[in-house]
CSV table of C-alpha atoms in Angstrom, one decimal:
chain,number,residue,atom,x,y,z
A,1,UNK,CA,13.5,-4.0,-28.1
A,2,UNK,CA,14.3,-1.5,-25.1
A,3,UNK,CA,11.8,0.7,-24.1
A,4,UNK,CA,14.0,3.6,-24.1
A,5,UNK,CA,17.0,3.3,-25.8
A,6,UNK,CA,19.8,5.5,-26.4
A,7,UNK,CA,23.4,5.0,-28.6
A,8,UNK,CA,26.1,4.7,-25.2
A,9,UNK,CA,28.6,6.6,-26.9
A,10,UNK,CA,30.7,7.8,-26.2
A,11,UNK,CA,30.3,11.1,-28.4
A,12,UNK,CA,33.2,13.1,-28.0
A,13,UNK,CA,32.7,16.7,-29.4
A,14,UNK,CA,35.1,19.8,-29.3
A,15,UNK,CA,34.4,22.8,-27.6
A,16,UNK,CA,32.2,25.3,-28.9
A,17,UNK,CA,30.3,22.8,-31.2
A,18,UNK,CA,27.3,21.2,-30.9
A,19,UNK,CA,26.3,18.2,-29.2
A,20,UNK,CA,23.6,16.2,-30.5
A,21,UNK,CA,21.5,13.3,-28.7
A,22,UNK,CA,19.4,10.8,-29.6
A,23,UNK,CA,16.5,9.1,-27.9
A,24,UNK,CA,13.8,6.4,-29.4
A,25,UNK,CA,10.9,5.0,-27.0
A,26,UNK,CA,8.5,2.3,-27.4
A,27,UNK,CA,5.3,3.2,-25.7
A,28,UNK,CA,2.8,5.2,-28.2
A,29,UNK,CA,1.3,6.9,-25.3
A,30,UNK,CA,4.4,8.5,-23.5
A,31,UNK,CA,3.0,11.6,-22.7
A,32,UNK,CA,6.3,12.8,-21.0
A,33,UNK,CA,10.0,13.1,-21.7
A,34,UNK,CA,12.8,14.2,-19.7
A,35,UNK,CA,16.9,14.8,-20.2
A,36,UNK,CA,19.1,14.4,-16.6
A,37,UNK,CA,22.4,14.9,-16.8
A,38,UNK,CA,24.8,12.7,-14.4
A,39,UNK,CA,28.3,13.1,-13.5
A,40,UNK,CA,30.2,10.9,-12.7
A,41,UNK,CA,29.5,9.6,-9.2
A,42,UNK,CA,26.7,12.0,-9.1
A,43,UNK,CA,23.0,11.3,-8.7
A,44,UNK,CA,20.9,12.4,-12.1
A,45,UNK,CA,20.4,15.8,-12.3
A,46,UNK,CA,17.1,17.0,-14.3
A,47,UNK,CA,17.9,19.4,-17.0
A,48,UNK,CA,15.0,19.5,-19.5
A,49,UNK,CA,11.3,18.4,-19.5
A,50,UNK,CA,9.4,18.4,-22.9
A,51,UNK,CA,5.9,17.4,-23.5
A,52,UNK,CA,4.6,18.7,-26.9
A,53,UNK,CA,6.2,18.4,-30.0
A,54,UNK,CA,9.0,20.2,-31.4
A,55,UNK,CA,11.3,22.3,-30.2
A,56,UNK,CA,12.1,23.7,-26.4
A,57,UNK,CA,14.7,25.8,-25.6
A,58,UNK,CA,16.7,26.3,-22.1
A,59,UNK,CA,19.5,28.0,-22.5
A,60,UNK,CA,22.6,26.7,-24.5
A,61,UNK,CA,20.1,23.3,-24.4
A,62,UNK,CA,16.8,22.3,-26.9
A,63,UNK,CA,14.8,19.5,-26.4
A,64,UNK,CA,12.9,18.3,-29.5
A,65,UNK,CA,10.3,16.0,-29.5
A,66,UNK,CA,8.4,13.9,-32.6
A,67,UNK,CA,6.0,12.1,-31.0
A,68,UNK,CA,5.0,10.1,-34.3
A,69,UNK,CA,8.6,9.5,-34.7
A,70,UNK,CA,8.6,8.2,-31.0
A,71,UNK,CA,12.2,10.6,-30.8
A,72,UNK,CA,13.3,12.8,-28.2
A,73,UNK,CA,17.0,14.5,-28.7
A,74,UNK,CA,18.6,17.1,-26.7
A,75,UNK,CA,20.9,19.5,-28.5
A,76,UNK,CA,23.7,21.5,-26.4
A,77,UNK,CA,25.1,24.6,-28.3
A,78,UNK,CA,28.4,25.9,-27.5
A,79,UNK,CA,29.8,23.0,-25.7
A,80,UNK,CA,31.9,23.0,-22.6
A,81,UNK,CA,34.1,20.8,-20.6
A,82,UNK,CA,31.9,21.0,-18.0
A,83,UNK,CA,29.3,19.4,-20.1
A,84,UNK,CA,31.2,16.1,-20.1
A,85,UNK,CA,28.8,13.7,-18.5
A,86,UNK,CA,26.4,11.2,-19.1
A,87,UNK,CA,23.0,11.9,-20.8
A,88,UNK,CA,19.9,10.0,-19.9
A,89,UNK,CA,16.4,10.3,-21.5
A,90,UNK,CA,13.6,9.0,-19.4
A,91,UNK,CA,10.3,8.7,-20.6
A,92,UNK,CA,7.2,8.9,-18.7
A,93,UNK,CA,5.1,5.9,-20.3
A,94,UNK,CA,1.2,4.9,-20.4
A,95,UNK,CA,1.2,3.4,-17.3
A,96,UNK,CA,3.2,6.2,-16.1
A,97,UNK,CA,6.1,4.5,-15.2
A,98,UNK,CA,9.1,6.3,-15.6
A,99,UNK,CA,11.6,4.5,-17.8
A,100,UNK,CA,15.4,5.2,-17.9
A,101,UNK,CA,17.9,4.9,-20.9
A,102,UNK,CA,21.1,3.6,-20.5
A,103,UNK,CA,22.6,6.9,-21.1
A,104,UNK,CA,24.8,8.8,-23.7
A,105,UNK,CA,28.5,9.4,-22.3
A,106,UNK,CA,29.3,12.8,-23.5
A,107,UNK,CA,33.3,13.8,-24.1
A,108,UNK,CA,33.2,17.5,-24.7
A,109,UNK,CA,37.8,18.1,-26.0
A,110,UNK,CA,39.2,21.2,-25.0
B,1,UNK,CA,15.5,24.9,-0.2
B,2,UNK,CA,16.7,21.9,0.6
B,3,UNK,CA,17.0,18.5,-2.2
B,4,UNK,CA,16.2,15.1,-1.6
B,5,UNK,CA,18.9,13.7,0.2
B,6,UNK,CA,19.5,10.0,1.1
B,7,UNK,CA,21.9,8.3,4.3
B,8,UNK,CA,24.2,6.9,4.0
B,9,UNK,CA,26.4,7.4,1.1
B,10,UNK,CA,27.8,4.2,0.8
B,11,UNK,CA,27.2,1.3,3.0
B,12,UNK,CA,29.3,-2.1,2.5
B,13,UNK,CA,27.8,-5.2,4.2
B,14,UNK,CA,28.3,-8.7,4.2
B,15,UNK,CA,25.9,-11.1,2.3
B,16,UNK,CA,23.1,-12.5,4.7
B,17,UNK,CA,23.4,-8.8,6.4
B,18,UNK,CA,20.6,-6.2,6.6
B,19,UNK,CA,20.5,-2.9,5.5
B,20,UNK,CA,18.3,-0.3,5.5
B,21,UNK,CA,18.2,3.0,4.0
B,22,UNK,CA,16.6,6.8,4.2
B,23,UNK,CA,15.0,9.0,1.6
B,24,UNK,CA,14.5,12.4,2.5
B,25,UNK,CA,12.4,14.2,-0.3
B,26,UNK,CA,12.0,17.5,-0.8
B,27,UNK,CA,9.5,19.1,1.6
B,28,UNK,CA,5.9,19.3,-0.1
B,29,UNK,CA,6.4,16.5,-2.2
B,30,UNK,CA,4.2,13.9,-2.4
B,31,UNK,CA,5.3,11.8,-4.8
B,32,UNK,CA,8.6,9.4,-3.4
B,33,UNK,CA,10.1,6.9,-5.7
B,34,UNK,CA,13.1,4.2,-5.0
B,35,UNK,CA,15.3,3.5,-8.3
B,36,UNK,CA,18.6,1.3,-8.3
B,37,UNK,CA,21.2,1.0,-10.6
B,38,UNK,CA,23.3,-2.0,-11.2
B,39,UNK,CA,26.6,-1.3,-12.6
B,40,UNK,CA,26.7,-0.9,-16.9
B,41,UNK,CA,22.7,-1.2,-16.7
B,42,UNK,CA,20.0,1.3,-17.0
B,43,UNK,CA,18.4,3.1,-13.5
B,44,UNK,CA,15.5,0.8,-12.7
B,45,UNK,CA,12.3,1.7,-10.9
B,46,UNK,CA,11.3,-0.2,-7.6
B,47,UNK,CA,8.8,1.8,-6.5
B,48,UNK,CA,6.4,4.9,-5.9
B,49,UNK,CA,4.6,6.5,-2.5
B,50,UNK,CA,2.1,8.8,-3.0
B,51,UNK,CA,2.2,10.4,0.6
B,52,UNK,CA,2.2,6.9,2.6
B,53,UNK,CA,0.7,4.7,0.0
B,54,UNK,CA,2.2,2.7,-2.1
B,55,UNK,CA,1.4,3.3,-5.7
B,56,UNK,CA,3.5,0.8,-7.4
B,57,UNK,CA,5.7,-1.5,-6.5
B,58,UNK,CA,6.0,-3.8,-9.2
B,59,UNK,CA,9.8,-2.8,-9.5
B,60,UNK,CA,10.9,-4.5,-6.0
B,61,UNK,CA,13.2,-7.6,-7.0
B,62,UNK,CA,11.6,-10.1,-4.3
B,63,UNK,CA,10.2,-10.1,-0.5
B,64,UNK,CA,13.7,-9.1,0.5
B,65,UNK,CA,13.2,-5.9,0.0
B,66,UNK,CA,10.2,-3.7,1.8
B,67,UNK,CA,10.1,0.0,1.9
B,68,UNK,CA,7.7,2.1,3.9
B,69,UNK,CA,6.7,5.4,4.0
B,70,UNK,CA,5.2,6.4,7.9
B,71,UNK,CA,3.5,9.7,7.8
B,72,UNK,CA,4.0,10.2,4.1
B,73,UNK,CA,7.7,12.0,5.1
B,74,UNK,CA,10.8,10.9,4.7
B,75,UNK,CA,11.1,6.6,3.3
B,76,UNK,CA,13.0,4.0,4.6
B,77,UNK,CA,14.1,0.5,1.8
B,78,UNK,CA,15.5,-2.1,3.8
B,79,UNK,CA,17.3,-5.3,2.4
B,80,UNK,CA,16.9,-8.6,4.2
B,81,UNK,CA,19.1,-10.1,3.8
B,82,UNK,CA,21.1,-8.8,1.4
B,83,UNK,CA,23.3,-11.0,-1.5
B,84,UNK,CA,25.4,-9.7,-3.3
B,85,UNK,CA,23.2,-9.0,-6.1
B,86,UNK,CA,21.5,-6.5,-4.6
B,87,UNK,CA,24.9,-4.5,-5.0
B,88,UNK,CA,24.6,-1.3,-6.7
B,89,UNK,CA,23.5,2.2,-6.1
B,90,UNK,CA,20.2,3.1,-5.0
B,91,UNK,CA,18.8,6.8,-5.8
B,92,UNK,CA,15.6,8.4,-4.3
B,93,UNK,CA,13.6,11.3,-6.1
B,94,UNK,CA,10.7,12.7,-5.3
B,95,UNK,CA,8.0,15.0,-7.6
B,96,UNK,CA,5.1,17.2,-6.9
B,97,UNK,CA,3.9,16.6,-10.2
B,98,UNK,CA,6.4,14.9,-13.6
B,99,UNK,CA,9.6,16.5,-12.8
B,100,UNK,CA,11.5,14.6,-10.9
B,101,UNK,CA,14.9,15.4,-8.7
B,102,UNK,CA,16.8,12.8,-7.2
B,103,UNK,CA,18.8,12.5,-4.2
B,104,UNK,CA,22.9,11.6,-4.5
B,105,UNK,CA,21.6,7.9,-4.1
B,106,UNK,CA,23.2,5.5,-1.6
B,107,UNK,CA,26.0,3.2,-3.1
B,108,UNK,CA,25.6,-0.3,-1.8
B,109,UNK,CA,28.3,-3.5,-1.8
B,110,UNK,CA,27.9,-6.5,-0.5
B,111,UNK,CA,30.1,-8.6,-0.1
């Protein structure tokens, strides 16, 4: 089993709708969880940080966390073109180490 | 202010070369980290500074590869000598405390 792991995609939305996700982790005592968005060619840019669970809110983008669940998503309202990238959760474990997903490729269709 | 930022961009060297590489973190940081990713596989960690000390370096492939931190600045990784599975494209990021922001990495091919 990965440590992080995350479906590759790609998920291919419309404009305008929602955009959801989906994270799982291994390590128990992750205390930290983290959502970088990287275009192509582009290093990983950080986007959201979430540490407790449920629900944070940035924007058109909410984090939500269920630690017992060991899940971290990331919702994007109102989707845009510009929101095509990839999506990678990284997860800050117990021996904090900071351990990538492979990354969701997001298609948002005009 | 500035980001991290990395030189060079790319760098394409032969196999049995030597490369070396800069990370420039964000002023104030303390925290310097070396990732890589290979192409179609996740970023991997190599390793972490604190200031000039190496926290952890249990990431680093082999004795090819040593990075240094001199003065707790700016990071240099050189590869010695490079194969060509050291290909790929290696990011820097640095954090004061969990967030992390990474540089526009270095894309490295040997060939």
């Amino acid at each position: 089993q990965k440590e992080v792991e995350q479906n590759s995609g790609p998920l291919s939305v419309p404009e305008g709708a929602i955009a959801s996700l989906n994270c799982t982790y291994s390590d128990r005592v992750s205390q930290s969880f983290f959502w970088y968005r990287q275009y192509s060619g582009k290093s990983p840019e950080l986007i959201m940080s979430i540490y407790s669970n449920g629900d944070k809110e940035d924007g058109r983008f909410t984090a939500q966390l269920n630690k017992a669940s060991q899940y971290v998503s990331l919702l994007i309202r109102d989707s845009q073109p510009s929101d095509s990238a990839t999506y990678l959760c990284a997860v800050l474990t117990g021996g904090f180490k900071t351990i990538f997903g492979a990354g969701t490729r997001l298609f948002v269709k005009a | 202010e500035a980001g991290v930022t990395q030189f060079p961009s790319h760098s394409v060297i032969e196999k049995g070369q030597t490369v070396t590489l800069r990370c420039d973190p964000i002023s104030g940081h303390d925290n310097l980290y070396w990732y890589r990713r290979v192409m179609g596989k996740e970023i991997k960690f190599l390793l972490h500074f604190v200031k000039e000390s190496k926290q952890d370096e249990s990431g680093m492939p082999n004795n090819r590869f040593l990075a240094e931190r001199t003065g707790g600045t700016y990071s240099t990784l050189k590869v010695q000598p490079a194969e060509l599975e050291d290909s790929g494209v290696y990011f820097c990021a640095s954090s004061q405390f969990s967030d992390k922001y990474f540089g526009p990495g270095t894309r490295l091919t040997v060939l």
